[in-house]
Coordinates of C-alpha atoms and ligand atoms in Angstrom, one line a residue:
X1 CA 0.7 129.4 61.1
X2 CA -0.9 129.0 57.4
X3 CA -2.3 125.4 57.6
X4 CA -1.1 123.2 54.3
X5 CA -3.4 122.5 51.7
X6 CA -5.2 119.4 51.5
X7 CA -5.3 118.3 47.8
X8 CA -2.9 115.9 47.1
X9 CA -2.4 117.3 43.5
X10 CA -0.9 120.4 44.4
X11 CA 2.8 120.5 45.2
X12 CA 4.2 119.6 48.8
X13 CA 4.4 122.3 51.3
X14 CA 8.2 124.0 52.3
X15 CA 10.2 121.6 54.1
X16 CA 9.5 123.0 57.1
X17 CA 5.6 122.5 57.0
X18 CA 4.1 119.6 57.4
X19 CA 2.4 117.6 54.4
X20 CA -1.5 117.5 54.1
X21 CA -3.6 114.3 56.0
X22 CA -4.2 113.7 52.4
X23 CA -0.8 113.1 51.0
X24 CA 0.6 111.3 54.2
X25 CA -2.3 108.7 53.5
X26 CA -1.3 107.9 50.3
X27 CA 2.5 107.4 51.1
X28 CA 3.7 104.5 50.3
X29 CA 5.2 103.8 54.0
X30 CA 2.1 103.7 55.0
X31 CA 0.5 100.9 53.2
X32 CA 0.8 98.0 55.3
X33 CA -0.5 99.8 58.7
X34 CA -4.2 99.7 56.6
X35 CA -4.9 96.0 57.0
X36 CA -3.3 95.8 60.1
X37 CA -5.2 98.7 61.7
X38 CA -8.0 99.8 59.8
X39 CA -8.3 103.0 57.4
X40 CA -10.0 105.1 60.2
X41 CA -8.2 104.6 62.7
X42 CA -5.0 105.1 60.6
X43 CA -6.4 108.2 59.3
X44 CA -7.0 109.0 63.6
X45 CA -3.2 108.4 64.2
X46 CA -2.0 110.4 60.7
X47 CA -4.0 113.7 62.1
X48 CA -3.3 113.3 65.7
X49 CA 0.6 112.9 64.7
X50 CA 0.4 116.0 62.1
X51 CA -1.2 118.1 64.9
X52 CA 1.8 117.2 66.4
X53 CA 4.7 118.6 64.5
X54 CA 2.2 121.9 63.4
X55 CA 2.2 122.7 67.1
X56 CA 5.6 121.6 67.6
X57 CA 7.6 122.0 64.2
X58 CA 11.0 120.5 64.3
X59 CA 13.6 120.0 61.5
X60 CA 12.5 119.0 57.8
X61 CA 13.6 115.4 59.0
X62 CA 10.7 114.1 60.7
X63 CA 8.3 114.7 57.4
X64 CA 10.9 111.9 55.6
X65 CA 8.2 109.3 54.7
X66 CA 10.1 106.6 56.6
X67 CA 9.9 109.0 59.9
X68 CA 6.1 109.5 59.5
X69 CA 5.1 105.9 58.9
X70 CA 7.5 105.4 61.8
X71 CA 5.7 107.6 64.2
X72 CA 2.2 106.9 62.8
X73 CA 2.9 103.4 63.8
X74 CA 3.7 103.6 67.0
X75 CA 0.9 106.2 68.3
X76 CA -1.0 102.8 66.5
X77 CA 0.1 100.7 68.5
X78 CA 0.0 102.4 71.3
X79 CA -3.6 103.0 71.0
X80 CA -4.0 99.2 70.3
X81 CA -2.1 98.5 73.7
X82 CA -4.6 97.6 76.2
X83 CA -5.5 99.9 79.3
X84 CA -6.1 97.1 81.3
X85 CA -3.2 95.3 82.0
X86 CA -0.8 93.2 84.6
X87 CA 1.1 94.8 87.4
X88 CA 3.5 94.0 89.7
X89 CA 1.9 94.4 93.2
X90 CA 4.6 94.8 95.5
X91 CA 2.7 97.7 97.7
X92 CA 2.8 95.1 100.6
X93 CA -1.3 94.9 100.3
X94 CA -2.6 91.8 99.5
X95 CA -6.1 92.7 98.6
X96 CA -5.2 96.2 96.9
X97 CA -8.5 97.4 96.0
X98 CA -6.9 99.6 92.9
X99 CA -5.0 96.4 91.8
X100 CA -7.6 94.3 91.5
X101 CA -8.1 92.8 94.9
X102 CA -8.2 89.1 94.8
X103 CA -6.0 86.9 92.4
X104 CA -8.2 84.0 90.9
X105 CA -7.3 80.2 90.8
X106 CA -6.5 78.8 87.4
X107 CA -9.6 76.6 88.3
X108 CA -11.9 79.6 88.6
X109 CA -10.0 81.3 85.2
X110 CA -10.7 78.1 83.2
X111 CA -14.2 77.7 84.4
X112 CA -15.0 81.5 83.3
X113 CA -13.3 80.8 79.5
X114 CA -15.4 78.1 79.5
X115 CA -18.4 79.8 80.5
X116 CA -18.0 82.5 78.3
X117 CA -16.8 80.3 75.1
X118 CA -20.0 78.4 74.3
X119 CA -23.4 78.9 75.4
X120 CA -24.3 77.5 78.7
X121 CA -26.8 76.7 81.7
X122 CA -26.9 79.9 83.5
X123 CA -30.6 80.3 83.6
X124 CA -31.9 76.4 82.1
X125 CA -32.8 74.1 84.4
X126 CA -31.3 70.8 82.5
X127 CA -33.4 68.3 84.2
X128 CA -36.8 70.0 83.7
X129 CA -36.0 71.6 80.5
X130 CA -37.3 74.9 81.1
X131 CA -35.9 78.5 82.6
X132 CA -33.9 78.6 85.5
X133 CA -33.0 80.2 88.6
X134 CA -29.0 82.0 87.7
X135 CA -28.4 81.5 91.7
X136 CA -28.7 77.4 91.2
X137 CA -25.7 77.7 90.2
X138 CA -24.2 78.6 93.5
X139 CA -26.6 78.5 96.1
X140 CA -26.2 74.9 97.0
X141 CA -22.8 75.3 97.6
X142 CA -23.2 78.3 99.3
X143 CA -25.3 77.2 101.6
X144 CA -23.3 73.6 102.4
X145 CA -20.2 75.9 103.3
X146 CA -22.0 78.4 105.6
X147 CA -24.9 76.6 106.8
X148 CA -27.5 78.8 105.6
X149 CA -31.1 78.0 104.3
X150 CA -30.2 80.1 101.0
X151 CA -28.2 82.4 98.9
X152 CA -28.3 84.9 96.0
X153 CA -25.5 86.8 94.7
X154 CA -25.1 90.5 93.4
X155 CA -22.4 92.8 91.6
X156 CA -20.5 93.2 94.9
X157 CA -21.0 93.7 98.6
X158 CA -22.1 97.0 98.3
X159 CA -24.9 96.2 96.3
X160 CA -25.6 93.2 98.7
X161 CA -26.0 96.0 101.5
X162 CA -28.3 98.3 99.2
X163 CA -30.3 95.2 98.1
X164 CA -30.9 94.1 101.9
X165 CA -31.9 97.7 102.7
X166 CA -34.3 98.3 100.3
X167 CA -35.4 94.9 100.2
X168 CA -36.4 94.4 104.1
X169 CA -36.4 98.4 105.2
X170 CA -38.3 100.8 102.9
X171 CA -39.1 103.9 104.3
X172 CA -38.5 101.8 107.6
X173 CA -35.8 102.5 110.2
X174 CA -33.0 100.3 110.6
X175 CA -31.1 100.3 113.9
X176 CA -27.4 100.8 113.7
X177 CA -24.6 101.3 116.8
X178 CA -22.8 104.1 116.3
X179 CA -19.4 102.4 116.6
X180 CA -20.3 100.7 113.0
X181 CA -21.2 103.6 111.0
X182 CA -18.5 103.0 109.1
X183 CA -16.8 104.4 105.6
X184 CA -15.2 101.9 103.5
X185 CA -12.5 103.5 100.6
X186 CA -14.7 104.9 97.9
X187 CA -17.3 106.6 99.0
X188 CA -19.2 103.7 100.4
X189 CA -20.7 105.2 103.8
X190 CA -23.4 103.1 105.8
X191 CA -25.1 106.6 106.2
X192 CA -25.6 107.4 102.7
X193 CA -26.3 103.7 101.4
X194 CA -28.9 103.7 104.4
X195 CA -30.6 107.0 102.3
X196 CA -30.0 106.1 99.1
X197 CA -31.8 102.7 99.7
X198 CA -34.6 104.4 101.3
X199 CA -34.2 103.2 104.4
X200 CA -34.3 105.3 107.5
X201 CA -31.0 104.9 110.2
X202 CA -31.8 105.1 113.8
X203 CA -28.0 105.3 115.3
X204 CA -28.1 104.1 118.5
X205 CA -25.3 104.0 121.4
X206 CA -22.0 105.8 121.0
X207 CA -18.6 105.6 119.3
X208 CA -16.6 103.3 121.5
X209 CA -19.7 101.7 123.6
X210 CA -23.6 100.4 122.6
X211 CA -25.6 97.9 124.8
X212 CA -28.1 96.0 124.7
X213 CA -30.5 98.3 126.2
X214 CA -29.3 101.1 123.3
X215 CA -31.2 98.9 120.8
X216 CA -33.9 97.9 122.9
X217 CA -35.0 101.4 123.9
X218 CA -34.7 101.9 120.1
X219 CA -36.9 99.7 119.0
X220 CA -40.7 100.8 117.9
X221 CA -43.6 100.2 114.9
X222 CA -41.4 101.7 112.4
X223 CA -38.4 99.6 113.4
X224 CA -37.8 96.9 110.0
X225 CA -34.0 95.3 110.8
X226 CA -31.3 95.4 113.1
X227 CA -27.7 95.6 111.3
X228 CA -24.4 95.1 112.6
X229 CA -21.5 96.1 110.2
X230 CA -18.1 94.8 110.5
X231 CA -15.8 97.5 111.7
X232 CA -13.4 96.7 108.9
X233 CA -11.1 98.7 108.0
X234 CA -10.3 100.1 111.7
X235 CA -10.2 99.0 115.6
X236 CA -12.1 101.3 118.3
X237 CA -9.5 100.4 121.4
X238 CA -9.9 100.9 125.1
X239 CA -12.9 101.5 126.9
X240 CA -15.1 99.6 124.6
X241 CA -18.5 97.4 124.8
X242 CA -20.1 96.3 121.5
X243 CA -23.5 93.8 121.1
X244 CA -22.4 90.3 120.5
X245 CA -24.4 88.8 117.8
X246 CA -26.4 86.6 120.0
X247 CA -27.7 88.8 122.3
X248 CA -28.6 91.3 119.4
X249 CA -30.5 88.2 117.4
X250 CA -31.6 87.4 120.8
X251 CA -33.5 91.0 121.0
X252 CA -34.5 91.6 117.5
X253 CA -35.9 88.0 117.6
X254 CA -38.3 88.9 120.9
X255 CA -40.1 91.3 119.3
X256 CA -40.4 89.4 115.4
X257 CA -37.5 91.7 114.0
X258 CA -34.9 89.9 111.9
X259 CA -30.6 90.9 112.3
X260 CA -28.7 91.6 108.9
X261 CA -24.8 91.5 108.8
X262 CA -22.5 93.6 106.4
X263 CA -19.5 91.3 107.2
X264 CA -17.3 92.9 104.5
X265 CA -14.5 91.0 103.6
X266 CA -16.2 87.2 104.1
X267 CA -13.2 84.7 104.6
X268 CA -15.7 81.0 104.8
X269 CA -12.6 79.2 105.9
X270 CA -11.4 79.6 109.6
X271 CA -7.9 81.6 109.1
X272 CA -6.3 80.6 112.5
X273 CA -6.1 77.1 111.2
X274 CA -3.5 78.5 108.1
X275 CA -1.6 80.7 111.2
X276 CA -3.6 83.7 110.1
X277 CA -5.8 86.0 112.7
X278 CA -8.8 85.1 113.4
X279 CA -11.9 86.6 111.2
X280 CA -15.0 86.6 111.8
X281 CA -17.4 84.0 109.1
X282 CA -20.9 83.8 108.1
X283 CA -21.0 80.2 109.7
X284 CA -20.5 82.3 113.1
X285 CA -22.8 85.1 112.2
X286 CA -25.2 82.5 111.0
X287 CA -25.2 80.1 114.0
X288 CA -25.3 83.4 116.6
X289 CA -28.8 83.4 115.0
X290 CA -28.2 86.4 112.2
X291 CA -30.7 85.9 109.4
X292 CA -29.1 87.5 107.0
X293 CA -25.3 87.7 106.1
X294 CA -23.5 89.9 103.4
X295 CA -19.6 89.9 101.9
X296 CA -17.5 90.5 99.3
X297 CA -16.9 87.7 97.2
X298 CA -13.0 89.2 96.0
X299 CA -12.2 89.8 99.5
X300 CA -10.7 87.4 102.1
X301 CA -13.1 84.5 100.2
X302 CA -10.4 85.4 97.4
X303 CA -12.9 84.7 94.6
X304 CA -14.1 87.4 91.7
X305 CA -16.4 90.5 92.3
X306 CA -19.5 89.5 93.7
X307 CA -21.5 90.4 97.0
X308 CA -23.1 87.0 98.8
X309 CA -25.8 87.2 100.5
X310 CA -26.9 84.4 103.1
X311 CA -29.1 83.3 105.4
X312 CA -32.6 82.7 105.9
X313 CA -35.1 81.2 102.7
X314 CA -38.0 83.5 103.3
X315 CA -35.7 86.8 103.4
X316 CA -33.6 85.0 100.3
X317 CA -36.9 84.9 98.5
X318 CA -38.3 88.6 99.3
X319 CA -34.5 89.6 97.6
X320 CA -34.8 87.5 95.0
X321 CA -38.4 88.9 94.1
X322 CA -36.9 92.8 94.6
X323 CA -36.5 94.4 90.8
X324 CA -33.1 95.8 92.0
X325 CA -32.2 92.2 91.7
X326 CA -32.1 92.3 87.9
X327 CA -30.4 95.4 88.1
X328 CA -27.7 94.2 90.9
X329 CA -27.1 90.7 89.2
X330 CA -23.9 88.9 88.3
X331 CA -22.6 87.9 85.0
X332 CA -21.8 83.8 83.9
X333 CA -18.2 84.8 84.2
X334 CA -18.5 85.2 87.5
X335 CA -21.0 83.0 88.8
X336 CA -18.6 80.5 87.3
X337 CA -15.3 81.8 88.6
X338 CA -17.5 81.5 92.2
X339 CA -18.2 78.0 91.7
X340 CA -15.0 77.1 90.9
X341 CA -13.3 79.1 94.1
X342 CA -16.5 77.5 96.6
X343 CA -15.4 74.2 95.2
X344 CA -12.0 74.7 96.4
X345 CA -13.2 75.7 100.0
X346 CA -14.8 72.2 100.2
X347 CA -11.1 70.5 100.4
X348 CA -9.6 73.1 103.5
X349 CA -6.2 70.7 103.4
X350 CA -5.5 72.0 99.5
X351 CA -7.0 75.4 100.1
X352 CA -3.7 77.5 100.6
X353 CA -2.0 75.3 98.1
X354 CA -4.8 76.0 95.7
X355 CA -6.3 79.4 96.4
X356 CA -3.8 82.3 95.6
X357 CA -5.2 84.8 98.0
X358 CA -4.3 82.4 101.2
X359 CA -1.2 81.2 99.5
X360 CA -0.2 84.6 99.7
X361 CA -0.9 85.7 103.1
X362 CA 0.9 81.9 104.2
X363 CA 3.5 82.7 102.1
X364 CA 6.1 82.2 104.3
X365 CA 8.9 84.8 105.5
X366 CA 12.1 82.5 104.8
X367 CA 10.4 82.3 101.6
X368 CA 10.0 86.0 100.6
X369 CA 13.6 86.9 102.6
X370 CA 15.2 84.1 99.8
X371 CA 13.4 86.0 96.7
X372 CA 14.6 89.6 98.3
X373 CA 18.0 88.0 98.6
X374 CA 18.1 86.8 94.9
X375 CA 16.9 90.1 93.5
X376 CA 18.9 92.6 95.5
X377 CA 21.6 92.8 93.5
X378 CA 20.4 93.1 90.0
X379 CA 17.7 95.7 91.0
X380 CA 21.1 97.9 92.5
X381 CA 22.7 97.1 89.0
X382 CA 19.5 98.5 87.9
X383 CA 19.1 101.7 90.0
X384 CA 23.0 102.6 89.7
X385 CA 25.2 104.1 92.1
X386 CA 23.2 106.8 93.3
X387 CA 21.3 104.4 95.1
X388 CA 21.4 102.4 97.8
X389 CA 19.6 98.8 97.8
X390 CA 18.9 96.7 100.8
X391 CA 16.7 93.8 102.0
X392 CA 14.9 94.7 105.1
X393 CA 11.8 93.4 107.2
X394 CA 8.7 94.6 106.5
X395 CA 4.6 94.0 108.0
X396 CA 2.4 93.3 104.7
X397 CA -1.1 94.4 105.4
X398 CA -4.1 91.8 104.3
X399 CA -6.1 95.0 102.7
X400 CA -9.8 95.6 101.7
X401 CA -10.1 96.2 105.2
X402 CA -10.1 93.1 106.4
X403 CA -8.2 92.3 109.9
X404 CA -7.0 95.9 109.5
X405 CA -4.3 96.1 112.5
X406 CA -3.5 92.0 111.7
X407 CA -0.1 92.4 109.9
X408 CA 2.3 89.7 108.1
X409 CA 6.1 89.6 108.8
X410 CA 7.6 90.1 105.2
X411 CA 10.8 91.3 103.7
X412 CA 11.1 94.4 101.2
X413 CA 13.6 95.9 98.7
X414 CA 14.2 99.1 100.0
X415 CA 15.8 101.3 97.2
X416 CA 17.3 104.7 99.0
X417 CA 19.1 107.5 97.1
X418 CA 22.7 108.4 98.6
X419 CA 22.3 111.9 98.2
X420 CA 20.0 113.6 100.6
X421 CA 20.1 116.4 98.4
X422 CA 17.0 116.0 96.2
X423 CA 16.1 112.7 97.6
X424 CA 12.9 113.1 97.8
X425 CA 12.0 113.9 93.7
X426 CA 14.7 110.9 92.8
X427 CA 12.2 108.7 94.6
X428 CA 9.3 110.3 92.6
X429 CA 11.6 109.6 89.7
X430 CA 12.3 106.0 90.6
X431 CA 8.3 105.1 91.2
X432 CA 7.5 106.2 87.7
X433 CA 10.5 104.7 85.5
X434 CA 9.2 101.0 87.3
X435 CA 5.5 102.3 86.6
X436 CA 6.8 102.8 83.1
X437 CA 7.9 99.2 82.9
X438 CA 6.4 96.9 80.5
X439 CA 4.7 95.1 83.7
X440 CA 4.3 97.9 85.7
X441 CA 6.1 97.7 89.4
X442 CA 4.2 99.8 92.1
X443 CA 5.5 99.9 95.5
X444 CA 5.6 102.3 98.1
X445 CA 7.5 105.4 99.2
X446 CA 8.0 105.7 103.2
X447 CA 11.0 106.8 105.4
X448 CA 12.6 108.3 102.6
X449 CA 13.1 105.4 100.9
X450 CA 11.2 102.8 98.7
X451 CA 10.1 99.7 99.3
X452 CA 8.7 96.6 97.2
X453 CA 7.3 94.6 99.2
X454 CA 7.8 91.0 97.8
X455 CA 5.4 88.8 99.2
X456 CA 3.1 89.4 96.2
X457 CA 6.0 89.1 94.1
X458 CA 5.1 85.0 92.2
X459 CA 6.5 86.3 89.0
X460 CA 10.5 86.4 89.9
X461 CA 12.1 85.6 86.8
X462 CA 9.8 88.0 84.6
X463 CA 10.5 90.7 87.5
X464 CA 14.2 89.9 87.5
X465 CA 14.1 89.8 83.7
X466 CA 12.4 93.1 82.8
X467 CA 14.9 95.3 85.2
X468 CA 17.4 96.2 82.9
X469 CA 14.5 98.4 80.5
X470 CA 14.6 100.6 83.7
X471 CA 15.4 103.7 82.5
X472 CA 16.4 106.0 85.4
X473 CA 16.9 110.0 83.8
Ligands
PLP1 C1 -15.5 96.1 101.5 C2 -16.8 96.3 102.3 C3 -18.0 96.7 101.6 C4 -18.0 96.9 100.2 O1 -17.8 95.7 99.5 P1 -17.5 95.7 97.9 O2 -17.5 94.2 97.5 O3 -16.3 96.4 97.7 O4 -18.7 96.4 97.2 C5 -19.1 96.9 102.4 N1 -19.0 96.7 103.7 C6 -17.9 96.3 104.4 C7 -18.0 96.2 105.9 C8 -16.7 96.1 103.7 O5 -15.6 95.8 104.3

């Protein structure tokens, strides 16, 4: 097709050809969208949109001035609409590692617009006047809740692991039972962050059993650490025998070898007392003698992204004096989100009041059963007659791999279509018009139906509210 001129002096194009970028810019529609979105990026939206109807020509209607500004306007905004934005979690995972993982307190929110408003302490020592260590900021507290002799903090708990490794190991073998040589989601493999740190793994023992004796025969010059990893996101069952701490620590501690933990998800408060499962701490790992203790700060601890490390001052030190450590540190944001959440953990009676990542695993059934109650009936109105809407029981999962085979009594909306016929791309349908939602709704598909989990659900009225935009085809 013969592309339009672009002069704006020469006369229009047929009716059935779009106008020039040219002639579009100077329409008088467009005016206003200049200072509200700049000239280049309204030029950006005038091309895109002209590309548009030259690849895809329609009636002489949509080059009415009105139309274009109309349609310019709107691939603006939609440009301007952020990518980053709130969902509706109702997958029945608490720490969904695509959603974000752990929801911050509103303490831990204000203390980061705070931090990130003015200038601030992050690296002055106020009493002595001069540079500072970024850790002070956390370490004391760190240490008070876990009983270690320090602390530093990193990006996450991934690059808590590396640090360790190629802080402590270099070109050094680290001895690892076989049962732990775990994958988390995304690509993080003990294995591989083993190599890429430049440590060297010795696996010792077998998939479902290692003894003692497996490390000890293991151990020579060349031996740097001894790591257990926390078998997080799976169970080996049956005929099983694993190290306990102690007698590992024990070992390693005979021959002048130090024990470092990859804990993973990290809860610091003691989860059986809020009628959770029990997982394990670094206060345990700590006190069965391990010297050095790794987690995820956005995980159980229910704080922002961040990987703790804990444990002994002289190993502290050695990671503190690693390069990687500049290249693996946190932001103020987050070192002030952490303090915030640590504070928390120093008053356990307000903690699942306070903390929204325990609130919602204590969130109780009766609770969720009520919501699910409330809301079946406008989310049938919502999905029509060819569907079928029920409240049924459901297990939520804590997610991030902690206490992976721990499950939560909950309640879901299970939407179902009536018609087997085709039931299974009406579900496909349903999961995107709630993804198209202003806030977003994921949930799951399983048994041939799908179910929103409502535990996470702490937005009911804005749910409730934004139903009736669902636009089923
Ligand atoms: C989650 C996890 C990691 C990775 O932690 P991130 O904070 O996601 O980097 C490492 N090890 C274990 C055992 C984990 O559970």
């Amino acid at each position: 097709m013969p592309l339009p001129t672009a002069a704006s002096s020469v006369p229009g194009p047929p009716a059935d050809h779009p106008p020039s970028v040219d002639r579009v810019l100077h329409l008088p529609a467009l005016a206003e969208l200049f200072p509200a979105y700049g000239r280049a990026a309204v030029t950006r939206a005038v091309r895109e949109h002209l590309q548009v109807l030259r690849d895809r020509p329609g009636d002489a209607a949509q080059f009415h001035p009105e139309a274009l500004a109309r349609a310019i306007e709107t691939l603006l905004a939609q440009a301007r609409a952020p990518r980053l934005k709130p969902v509706f979690n109702l997958t029945g995972t608490v720490l969904h590692t695509n959603l974000g993982r752990a929801l911050l307190p509103e303490q831990a929110i204000a203390a980061m617009a705070a931090a990130l408003r003015l200038p601030c302490n992050l690296e002055y020592d106020l009493g002595a006047g001069k540079r500072g260590e970024r850790d002070a900021v956390v370490d004391d507290l760190l240490c008070e809740l876990t009983g270690a002799e320090a602390a530093t903090v990193v990006n996450n708990n991934a690059a808590a692991v590396f640090l360790a490794l190629n802080t402590l190991a270099p070109r050094r073998e680290v001895v690892v039972s076989r049962g732990e040589l775990v994958e988390i989601g995304g690509a993080f493999r003990i294995p591989d962050i083993m190599r890429q740190a430049g440590a060297r793994l010795r696996e010792v023992g077998t998939t479902n059993r290692t003894h003692l004796r497996d490390f000890e025969e293991a151990l020579g010059p060349r031996t740097a650490l001894l790591m257990k990893v926390h078998a997080s996101n799976y169970r080996i069952e049956g005929f099983t025998a694993a190290v306990a701490a102690a007698d590992l620590c024990g070992l390693a501690h005979r021959h002048g070898l130090a024990v470092f933990e990859d804990l993973g998800a990290g809860s610091l408060a003691r989860l059986e007392d809020y009628g959770l499962p029990h997982e394990p701490t670094p206060q345990e790992s700590l006190r069965a003698g391990v010297d050095l203790v790794s987690f995820s700060g956005d995980k159980l601890l229910g704080g922002p992204q961040a990987g703790i490390l804990v444990g002994r001052a002289h190993l502290i030190a050695r990671l503190r004096k690693n390069p990687l450590k500049r290249a693996l540190r946190v932001g103020k944001e987050t070192l002030a989100a952490l303090e915030a959440v640590l504070q928390l953990y120093r008053h356990p009676e307000t903690l699942a009041e306070r903390l929204p990542t325990l609130r919602l695993l204590t969130r109780p059934q009766a609770d969720i059963l009520a919501c699910a109650d409330r809301l079946a009936a406008p989310l049938q109105a919502a999905c029509g007659d060819a569907w079928e809407v029920r409240v049924r029981n459901c297990q939520s999962q804590i997610g991030s791999g902690a206490l992976p085979v721990a499950q939560l009594p909950s309640t879901a909306l299970v939407a179902q279509p009536r018609a087997r016929r085709g039931a299974g791309a009406a579900l496909t349908r349903l999961e995107q018009a709630l993804r198209a939602l202003p806030v977003p709704v994921i949930g799951s598909v399983h048994d041939h139906a799908l179910w929103l989990d409502l535990r996470c659900l702490t937005d009911e009225a804005g749910f409730a509210a934004q139903l009736a935009r669902l636009e089923l085809p």
